[in-house]
CSV table of C-alpha atoms and ligand atoms in Angstrom, one decimal:
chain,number,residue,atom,x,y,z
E,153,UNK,CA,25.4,-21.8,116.2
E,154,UNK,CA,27.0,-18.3,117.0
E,155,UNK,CA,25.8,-16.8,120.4
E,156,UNK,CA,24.5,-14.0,118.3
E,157,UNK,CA,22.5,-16.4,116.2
E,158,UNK,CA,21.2,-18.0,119.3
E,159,UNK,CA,19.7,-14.6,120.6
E,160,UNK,CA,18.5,-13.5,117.3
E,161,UNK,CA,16.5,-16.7,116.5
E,162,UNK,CA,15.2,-16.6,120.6
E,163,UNK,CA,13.9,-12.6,119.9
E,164,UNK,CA,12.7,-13.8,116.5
E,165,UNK,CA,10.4,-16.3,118.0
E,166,UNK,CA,7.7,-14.1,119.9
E,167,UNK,CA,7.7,-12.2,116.5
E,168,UNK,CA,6.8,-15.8,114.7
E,169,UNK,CA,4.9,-17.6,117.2
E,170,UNK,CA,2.4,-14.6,117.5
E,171,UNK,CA,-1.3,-16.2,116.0
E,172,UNK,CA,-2.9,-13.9,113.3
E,173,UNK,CA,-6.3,-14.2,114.9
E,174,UNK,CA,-8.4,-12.9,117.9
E,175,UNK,CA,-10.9,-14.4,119.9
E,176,UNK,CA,-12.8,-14.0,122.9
E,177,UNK,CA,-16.7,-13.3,124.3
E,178,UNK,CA,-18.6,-10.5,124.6
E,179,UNK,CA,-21.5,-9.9,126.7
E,180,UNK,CA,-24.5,-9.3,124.8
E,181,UNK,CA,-28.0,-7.9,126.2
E,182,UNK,CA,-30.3,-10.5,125.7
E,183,UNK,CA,-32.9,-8.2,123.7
E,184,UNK,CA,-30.1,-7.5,121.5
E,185,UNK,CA,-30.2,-11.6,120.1
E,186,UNK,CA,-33.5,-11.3,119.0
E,187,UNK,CA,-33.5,-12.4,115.5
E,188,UNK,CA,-36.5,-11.9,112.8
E,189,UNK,CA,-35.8,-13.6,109.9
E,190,UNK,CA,-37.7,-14.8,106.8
E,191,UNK,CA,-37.8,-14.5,102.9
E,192,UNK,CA,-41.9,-14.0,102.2
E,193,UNK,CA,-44.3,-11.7,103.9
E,194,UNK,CA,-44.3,-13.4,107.0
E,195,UNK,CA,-41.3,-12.9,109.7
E,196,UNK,CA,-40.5,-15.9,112.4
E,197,UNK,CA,-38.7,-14.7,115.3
E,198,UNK,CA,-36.1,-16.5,117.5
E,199,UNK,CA,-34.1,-15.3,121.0
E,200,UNK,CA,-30.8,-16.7,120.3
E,201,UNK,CA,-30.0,-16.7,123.9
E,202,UNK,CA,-32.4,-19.2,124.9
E,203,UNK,CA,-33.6,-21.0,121.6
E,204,UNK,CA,-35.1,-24.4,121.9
E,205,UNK,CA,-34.2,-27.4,119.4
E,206,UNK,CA,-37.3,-26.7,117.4
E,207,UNK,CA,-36.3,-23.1,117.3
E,208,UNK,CA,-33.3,-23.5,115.8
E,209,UNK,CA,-34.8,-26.6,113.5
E,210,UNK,CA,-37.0,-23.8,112.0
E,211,UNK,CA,-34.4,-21.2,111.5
E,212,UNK,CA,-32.5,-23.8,109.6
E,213,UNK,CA,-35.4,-24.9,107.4
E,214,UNK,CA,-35.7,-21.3,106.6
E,215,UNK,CA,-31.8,-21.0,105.0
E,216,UNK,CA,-30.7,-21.6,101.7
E,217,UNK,CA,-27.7,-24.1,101.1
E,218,UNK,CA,-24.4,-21.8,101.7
E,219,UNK,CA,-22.0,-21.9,98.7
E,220,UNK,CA,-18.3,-20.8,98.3
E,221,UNK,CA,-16.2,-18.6,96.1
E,222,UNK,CA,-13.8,-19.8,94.2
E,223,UNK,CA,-11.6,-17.4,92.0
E,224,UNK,CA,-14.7,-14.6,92.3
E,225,UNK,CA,-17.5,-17.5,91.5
E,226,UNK,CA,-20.2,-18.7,93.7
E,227,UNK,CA,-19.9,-22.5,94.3
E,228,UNK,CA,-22.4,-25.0,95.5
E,229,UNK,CA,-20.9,-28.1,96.8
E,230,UNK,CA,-21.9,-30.0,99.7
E,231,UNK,CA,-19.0,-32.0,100.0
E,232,UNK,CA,-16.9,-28.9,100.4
E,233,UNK,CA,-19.5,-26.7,102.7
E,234,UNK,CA,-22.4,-28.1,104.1
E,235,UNK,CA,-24.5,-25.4,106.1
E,236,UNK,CA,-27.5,-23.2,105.6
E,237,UNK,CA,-27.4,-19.4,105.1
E,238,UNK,CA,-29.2,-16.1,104.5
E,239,UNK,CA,-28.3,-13.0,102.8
E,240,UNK,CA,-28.7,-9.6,105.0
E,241,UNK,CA,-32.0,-9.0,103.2
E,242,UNK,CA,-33.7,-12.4,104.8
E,243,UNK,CA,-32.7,-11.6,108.7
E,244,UNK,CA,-32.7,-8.4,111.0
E,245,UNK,CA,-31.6,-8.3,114.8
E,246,UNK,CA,-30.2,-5.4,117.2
E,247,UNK,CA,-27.3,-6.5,117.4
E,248,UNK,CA,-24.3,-5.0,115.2
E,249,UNK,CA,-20.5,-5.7,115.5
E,250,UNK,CA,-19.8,-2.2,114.9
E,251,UNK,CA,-22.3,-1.0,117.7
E,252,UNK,CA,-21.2,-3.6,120.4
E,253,UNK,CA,-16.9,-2.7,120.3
E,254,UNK,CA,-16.0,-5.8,118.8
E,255,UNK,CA,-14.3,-3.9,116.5
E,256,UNK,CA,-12.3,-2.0,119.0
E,257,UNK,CA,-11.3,-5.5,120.7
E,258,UNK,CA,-10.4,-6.4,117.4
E,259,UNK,CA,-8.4,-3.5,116.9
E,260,UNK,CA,-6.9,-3.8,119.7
E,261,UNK,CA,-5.8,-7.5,119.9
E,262,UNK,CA,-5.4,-8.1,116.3
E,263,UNK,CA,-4.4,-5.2,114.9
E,264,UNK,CA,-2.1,-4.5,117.4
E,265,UNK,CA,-0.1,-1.3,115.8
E,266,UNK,CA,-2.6,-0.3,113.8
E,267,UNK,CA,-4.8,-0.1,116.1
E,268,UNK,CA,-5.4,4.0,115.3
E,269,UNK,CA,-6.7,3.2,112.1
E,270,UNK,CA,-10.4,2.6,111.2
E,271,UNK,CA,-11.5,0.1,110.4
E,272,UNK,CA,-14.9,-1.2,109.8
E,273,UNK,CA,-17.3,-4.6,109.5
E,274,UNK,CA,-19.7,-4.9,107.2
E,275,UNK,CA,-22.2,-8.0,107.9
E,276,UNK,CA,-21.9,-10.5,105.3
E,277,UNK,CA,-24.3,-13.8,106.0
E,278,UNK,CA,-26.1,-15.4,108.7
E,279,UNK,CA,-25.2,-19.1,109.2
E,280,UNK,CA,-26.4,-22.1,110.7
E,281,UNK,CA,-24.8,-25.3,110.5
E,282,UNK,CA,-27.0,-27.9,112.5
E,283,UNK,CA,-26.4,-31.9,112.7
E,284,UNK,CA,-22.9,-33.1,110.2
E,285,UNK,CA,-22.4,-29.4,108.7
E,286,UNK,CA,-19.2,-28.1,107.8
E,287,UNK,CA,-17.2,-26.1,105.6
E,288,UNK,CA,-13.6,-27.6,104.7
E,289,UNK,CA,-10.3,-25.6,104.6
E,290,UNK,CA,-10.2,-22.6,102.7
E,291,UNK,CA,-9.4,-18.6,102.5
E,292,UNK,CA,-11.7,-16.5,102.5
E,293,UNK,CA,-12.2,-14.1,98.9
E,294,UNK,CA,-11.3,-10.7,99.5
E,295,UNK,CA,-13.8,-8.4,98.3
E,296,UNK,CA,-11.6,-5.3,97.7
E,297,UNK,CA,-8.2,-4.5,98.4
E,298,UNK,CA,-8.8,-2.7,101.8
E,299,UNK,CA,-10.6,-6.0,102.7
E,300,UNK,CA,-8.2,-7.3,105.5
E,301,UNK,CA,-10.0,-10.1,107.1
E,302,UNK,CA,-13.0,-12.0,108.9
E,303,UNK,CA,-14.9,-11.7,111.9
E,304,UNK,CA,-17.3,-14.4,113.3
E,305,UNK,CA,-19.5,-13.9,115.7
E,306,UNK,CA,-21.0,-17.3,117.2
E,307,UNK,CA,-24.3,-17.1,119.0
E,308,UNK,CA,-24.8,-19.0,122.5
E,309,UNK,CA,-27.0,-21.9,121.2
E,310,UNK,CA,-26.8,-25.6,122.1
E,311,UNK,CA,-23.8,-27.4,120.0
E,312,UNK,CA,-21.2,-29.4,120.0
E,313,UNK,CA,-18.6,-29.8,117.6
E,314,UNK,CA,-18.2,-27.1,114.7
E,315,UNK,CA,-15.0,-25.5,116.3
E,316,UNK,CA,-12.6,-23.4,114.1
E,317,UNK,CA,-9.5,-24.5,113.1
E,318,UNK,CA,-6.9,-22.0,111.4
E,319,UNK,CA,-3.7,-22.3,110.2
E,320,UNK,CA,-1.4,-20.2,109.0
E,321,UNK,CA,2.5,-20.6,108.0
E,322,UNK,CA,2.7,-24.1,109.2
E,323,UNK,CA,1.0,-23.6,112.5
E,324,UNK,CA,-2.4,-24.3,113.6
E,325,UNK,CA,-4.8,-22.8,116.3
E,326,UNK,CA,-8.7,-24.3,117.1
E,327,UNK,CA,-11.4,-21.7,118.6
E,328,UNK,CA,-13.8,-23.9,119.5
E,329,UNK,CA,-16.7,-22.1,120.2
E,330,UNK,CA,-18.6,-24.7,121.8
E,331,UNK,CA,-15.7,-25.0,125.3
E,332,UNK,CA,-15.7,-21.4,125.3
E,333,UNK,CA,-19.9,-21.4,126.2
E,334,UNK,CA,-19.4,-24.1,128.4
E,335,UNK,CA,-16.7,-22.1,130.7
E,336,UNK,CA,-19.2,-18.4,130.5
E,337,UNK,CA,-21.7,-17.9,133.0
E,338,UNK,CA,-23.3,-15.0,131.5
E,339,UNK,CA,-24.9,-14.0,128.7
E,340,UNK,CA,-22.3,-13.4,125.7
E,341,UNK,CA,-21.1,-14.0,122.2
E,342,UNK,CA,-18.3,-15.4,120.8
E,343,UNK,CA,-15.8,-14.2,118.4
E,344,UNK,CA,-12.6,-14.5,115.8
E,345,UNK,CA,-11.2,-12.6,113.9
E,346,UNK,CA,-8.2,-13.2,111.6
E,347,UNK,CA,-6.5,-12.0,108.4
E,348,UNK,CA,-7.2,-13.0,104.9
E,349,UNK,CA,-4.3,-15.1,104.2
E,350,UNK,CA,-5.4,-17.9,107.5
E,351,UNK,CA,-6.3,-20.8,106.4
E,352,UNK,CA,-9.4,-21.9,108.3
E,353,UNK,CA,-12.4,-25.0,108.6
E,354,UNK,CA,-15.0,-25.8,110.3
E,355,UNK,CA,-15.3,-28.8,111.8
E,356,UNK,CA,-18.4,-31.3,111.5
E,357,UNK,CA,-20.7,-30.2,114.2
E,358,UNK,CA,-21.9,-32.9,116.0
E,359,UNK,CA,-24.7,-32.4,117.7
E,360,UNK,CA,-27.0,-28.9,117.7
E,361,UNK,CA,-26.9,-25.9,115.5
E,362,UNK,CA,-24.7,-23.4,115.5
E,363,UNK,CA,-25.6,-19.5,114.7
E,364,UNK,CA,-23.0,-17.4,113.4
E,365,UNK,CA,-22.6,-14.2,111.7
E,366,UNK,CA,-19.4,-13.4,109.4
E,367,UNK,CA,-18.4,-10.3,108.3
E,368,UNK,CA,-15.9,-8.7,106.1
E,369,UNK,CA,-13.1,-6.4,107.9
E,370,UNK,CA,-12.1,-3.2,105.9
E,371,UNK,CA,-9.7,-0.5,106.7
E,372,UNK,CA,-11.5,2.4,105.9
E,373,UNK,CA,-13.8,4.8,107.8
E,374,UNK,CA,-15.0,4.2,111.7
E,375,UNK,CA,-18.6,2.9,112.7
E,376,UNK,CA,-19.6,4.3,115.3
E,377,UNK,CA,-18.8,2.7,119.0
E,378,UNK,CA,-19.4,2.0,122.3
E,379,UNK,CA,-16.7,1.1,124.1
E,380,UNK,CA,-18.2,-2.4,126.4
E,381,UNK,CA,-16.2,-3.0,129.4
E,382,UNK,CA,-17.2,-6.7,129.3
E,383,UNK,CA,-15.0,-7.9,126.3
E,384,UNK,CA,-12.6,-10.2,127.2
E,385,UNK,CA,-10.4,-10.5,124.6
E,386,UNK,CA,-7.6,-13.5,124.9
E,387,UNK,CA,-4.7,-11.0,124.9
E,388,UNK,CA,-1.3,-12.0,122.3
E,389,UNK,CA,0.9,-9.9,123.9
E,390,UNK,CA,3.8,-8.2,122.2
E,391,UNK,CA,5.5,-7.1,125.4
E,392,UNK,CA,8.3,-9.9,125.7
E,393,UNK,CA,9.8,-9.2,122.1
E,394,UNK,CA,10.4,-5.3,123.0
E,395,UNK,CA,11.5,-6.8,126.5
E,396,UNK,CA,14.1,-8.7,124.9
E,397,UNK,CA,14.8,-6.1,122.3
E,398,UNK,CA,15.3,-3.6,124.6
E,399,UNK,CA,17.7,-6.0,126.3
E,400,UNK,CA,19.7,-7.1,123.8
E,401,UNK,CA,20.3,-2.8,122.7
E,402,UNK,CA,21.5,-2.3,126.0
E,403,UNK,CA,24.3,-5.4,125.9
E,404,UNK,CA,27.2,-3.6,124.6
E,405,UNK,CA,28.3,-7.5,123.7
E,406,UNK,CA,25.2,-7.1,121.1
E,407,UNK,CA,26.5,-5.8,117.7
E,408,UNK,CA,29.0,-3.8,119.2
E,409,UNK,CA,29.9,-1.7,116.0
E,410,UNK,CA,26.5,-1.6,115.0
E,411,UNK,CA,24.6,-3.7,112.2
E,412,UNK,CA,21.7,-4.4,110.4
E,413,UNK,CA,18.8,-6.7,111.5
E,414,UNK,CA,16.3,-8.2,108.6
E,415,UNK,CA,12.6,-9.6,109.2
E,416,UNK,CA,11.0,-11.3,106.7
E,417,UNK,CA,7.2,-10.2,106.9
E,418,UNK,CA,5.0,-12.6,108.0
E,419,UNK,CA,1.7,-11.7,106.2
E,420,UNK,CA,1.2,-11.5,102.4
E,421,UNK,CA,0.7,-7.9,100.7
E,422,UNK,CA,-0.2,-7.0,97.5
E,423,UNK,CA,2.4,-5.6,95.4
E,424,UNK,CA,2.1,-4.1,91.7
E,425,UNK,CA,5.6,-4.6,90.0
E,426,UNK,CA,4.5,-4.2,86.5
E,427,UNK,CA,5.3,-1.0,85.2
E,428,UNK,CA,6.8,0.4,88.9
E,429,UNK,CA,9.4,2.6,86.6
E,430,UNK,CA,5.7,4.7,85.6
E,431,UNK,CA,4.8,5.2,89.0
E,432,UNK,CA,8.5,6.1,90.7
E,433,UNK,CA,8.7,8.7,88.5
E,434,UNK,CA,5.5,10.2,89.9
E,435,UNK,CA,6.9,10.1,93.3
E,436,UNK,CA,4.6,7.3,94.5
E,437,UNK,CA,6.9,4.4,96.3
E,438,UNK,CA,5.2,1.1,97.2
E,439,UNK,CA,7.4,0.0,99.3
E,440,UNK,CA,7.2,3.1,101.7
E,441,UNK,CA,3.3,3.5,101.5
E,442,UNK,CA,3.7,-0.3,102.7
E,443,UNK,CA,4.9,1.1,105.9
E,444,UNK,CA,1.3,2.1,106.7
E,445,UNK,CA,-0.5,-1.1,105.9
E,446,UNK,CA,1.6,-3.8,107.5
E,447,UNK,CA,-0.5,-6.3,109.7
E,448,UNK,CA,-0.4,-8.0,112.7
E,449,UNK,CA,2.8,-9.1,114.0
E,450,UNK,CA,4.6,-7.2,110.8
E,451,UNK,CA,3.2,-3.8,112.6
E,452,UNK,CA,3.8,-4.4,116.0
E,453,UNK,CA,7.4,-4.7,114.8
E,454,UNK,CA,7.4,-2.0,113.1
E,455,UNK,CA,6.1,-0.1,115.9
E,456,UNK,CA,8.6,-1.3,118.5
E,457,UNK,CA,11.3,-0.3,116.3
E,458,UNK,CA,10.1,3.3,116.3
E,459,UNK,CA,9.5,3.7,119.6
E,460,UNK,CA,13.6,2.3,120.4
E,461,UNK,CA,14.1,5.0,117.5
E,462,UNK,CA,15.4,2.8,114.8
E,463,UNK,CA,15.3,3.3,111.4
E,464,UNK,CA,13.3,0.4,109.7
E,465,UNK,CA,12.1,0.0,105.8
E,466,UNK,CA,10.6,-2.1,103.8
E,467,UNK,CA,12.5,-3.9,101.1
E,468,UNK,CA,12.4,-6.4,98.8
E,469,UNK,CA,15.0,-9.3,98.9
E,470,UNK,CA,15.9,-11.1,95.8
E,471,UNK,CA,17.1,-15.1,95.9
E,472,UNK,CA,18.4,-16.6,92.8
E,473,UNK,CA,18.1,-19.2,92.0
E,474,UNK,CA,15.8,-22.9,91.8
E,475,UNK,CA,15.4,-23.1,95.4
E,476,UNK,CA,18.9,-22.9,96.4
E,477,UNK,CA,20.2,-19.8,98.4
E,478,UNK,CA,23.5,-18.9,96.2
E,479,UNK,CA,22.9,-15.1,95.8
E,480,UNK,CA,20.5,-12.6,97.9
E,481,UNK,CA,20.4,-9.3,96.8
E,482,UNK,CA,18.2,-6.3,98.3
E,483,UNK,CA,16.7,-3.7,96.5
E,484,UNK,CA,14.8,-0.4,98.6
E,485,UNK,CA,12.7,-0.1,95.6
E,486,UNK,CA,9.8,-2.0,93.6
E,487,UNK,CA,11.6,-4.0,91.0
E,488,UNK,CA,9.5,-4.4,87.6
E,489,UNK,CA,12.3,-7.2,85.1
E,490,UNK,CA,9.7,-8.3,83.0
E,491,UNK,CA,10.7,-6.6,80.2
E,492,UNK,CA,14.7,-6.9,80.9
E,493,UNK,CA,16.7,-9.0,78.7
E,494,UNK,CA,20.2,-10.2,81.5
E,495,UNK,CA,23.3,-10.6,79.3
E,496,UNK,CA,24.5,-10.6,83.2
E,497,UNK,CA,24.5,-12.5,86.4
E,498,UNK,CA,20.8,-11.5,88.1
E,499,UNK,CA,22.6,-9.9,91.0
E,500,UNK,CA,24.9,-7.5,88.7
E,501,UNK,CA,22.0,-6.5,86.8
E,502,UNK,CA,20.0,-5.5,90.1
E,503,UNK,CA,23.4,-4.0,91.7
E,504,UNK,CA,24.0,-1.5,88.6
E,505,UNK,CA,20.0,-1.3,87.6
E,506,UNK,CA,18.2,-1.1,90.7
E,507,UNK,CA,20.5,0.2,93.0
E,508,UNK,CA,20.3,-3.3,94.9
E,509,UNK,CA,23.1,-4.1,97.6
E,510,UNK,CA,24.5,-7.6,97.2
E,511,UNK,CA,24.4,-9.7,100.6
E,512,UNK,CA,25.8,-13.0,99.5
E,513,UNK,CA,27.4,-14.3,96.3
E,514,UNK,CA,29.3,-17.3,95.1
E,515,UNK,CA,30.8,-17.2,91.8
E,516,UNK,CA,34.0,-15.7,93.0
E,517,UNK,CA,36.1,-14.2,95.5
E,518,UNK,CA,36.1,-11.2,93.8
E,519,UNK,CA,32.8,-10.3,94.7
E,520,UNK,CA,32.2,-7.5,97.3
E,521,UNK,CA,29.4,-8.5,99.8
E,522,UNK,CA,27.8,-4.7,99.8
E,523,UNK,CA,26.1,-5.2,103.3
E,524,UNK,CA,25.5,-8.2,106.1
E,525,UNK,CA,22.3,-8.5,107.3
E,526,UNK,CA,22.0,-10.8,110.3
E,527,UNK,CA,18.1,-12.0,109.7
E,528,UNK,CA,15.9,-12.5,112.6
E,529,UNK,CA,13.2,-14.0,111.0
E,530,UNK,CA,12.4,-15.6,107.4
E,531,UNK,CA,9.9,-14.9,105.0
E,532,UNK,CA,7.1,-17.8,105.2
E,533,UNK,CA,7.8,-19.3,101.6
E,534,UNK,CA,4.1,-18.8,100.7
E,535,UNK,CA,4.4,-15.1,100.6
E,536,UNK,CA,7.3,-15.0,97.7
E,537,UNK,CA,6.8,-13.4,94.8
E,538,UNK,CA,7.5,-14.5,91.2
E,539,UNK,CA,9.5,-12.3,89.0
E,540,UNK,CA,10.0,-13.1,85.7
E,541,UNK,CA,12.7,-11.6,83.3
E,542,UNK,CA,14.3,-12.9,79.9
E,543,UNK,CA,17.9,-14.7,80.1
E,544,UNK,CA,20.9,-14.4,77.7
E,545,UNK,CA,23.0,-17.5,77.8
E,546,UNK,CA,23.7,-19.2,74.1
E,547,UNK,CA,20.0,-18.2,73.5
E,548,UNK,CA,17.0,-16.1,75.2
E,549,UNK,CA,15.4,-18.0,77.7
E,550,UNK,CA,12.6,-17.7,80.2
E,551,UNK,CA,13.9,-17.1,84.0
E,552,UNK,CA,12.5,-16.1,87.1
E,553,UNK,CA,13.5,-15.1,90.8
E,554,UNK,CA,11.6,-14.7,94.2
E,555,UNK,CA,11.6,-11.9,95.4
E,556,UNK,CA,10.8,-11.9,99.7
E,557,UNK,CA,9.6,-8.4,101.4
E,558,UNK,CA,11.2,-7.9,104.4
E,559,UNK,CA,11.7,-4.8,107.2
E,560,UNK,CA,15.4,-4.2,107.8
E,561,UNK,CA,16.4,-2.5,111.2
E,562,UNK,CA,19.5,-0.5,111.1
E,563,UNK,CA,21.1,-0.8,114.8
E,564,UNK,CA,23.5,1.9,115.9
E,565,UNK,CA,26.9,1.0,118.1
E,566,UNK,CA,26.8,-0.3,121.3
E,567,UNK,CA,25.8,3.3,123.8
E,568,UNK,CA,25.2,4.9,120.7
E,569,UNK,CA,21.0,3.7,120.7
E,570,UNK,CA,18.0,4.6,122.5
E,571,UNK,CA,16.3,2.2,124.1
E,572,UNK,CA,13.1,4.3,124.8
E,573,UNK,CA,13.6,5.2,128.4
Y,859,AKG,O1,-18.2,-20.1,110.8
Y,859,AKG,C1,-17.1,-19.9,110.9
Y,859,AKG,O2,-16.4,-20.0,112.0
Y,859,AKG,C2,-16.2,-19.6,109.7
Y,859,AKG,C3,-17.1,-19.5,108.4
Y,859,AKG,C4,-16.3,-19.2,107.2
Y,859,AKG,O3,-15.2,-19.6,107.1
Y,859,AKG,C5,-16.9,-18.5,106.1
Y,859,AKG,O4,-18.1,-18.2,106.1
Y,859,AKG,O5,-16.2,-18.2,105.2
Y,860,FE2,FE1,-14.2,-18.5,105.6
């Protein structure tokens, strides 16, 4: 492996290895976890900071049996998700995400870059899984598109077991809300949040019940907030990658002459490709309004770049073909093939058509590489997307290519960049 490689791959990590949840606790006044819940004319009530067994035996009793979505339907299976619920018309209590600054931790922690743009929770269920509940491994249905994730808040009741396990691009994290009580001496709730492409399951509770609230995360307009100094978020920090990335700008031994850098983004968006001609022509670009919606780790790099003043855009990198990585071509614009009929190679067609700049080819000498990215990070596989397009050889045939969305960094010559000082 090249020494540039090597230094690449180490500044890629910290952008890869960075989780796509928060968690942490929050201290909670005590009147606040007062809950009143019931479905007829009668109301129980129950402090969840100091509820008893029996307590929490009742509150169950009072649930329904939680189901699931599935492709917009509501499922009941118990061999899938095993716990009670109630809908926000069955429960009341003082406490509110919104209200408490959860959602600024969450902002904050999470959201990292975006962390000037509202967002808002809006409370979902209550749950309680007591003695063998669960809910296997799933992603959570998005509600709308300005949906962009879950938050969980886990009340301090007795229980053991029922942690969170999420996993996301072949990595997994556990928040297990049980170890997190057991090292708090004061009063306080605990909390994750994470985005709607982690995969995540609760595991069997063992003993107890456990209280939670979920809510959907929007990007839209603010709740109102007051900032609690007692959140204790459990900081991801995005300092060493602009530590190293500062660095490696001031090596002149770094891409002397310049170059460009590609990062495959992390977390999935969604992207309309059918009929993008329509839409270009009325001066909307998907690809730039991207710009303002990347998540997590995407947006902190994106941020990073700006402030070391390079110029970064979203684009969309082709690979051709069944798996193998022959040609790679990269196109600045949304690319809609469905209707094209290729009498040529895929990468000619999006060279002369699309404006697309060839990066690697193999059916001949004679073809130019248009530019060399040197790629810091890869797109997660999961987060390809299929596009289809009709294929001239002896006869029309069916074909398809990925198609990866990626930031790419242009880098200026060695003491010809800023390096934010
Ligand atoms: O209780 C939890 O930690 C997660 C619950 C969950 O995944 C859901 O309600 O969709
Ligand atoms: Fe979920």
């Amino acid at each position: 492996m090249s020494a540039l490689k090597r230094e690449l791959r180490s500044l890629g990590a910290f952008i890869t290895n960075k989780p796509p949840y928060c968690s942490g606790t929050l201290a909670v006044p005590n009147e606040d976890l007062i809950l009143f819940y019931g479905k007829d004319g009668v109301a129980s009530r129950i402090d969840l900071s100091h509820a008893s067994e029996e307590d929490l035996k009742h509150l169950a009793e009072a649930c329904d049996v939680a189901t699931f979505g599935i492709a917009q339907r509501d499922v009941l299976d118990e061999s899938y998700r095993k716990a009670g619920k109630l809908d926000t018309s069955a429960f009341s209590m003082q406490f509110h995400a919104g209200d408490a600054g959860l959602l600024e931790a969450v902002k904050t922690d999470l959201m990292e870059a975006q962390r000037q743009r509202p967002i808002r929770a809006e409370l979902y269920k209550l749950n309680v899984y007591g003695p063998k509940s669960f809910f296997k491994s799933h992603v959570d249905t998005p509600r709308s598109e300005t949906m962009f994730g879950s938050l969980v808040v886990v009340f301090r009741t007795p229980h053991k077991g029922g942690a969170l396990a999420l996993r996301h691009d072949n990595q997994e994290w556990t928040f297990d809300s049980a170890a997190t009580f057991a090292e708090q001496s004061e009063p306080c709730v605990a909390y994750v949040a994470f985005y709607s492409d982690v995969e995540h399951e609760v595991l069997p509770v063992e003993t107890g019940y456990r209280v939670t609230l979920t809510y959907n995360l929007y990007f839209g307009s603010e709740d109102p907030y007051h900032t609690v100094p007692n959140i204790h978020p459990n900081p991801l920090t995005e300092s060493p990658f602009r530590d190293r990335l500062k660095e490696l700008l001031k090596n002149p031994a770094f891409l002397p002459l310049g170059g460009t850098l590609g990062f495959g983004l992390r977390h999935q968006y969604p992207l309309k490709t059918k009929g993008a001609w329509r839409y270009e022509r009325k001066g909307v670009h998907p690809l730039k309004d991207l710009l303002v919606y990347l998540k997590g780790s995407d947006a902190v790099l994106l941020r990073i770049c700006r402030e070391f003043h390079l110029n970064a855009s979203v684009q969309l990198l082709f690979r051709d073909t069944n798996g193998k990585r022959d040609v790679e071509v990269l196109c600045d614009r949304v690319v809609d093939m469905s209707d094209d009929c290729l009498d040529t190679q895929l990468w000619f067609h999006l060279r002369e058509n699309y404006g697309g700049k060839l990066l690697r080819a193999v059916d001949g000498p004679e073809q130019q590489q248009d530019i060399e990215v040197h790629w810091v990070t890869e797109t997660p596989k999961v987060n390809s997307i299929e596009s289809p397009y009709i294929a001239y050889g002896n006869g029309a045939s069916a074909a398809h290519t990925y198609m990866y969305l990626c930031l790419i960094i242009e880098v200026g010559k060695a003491g010809n960049r800023e390096t934010a000082e």
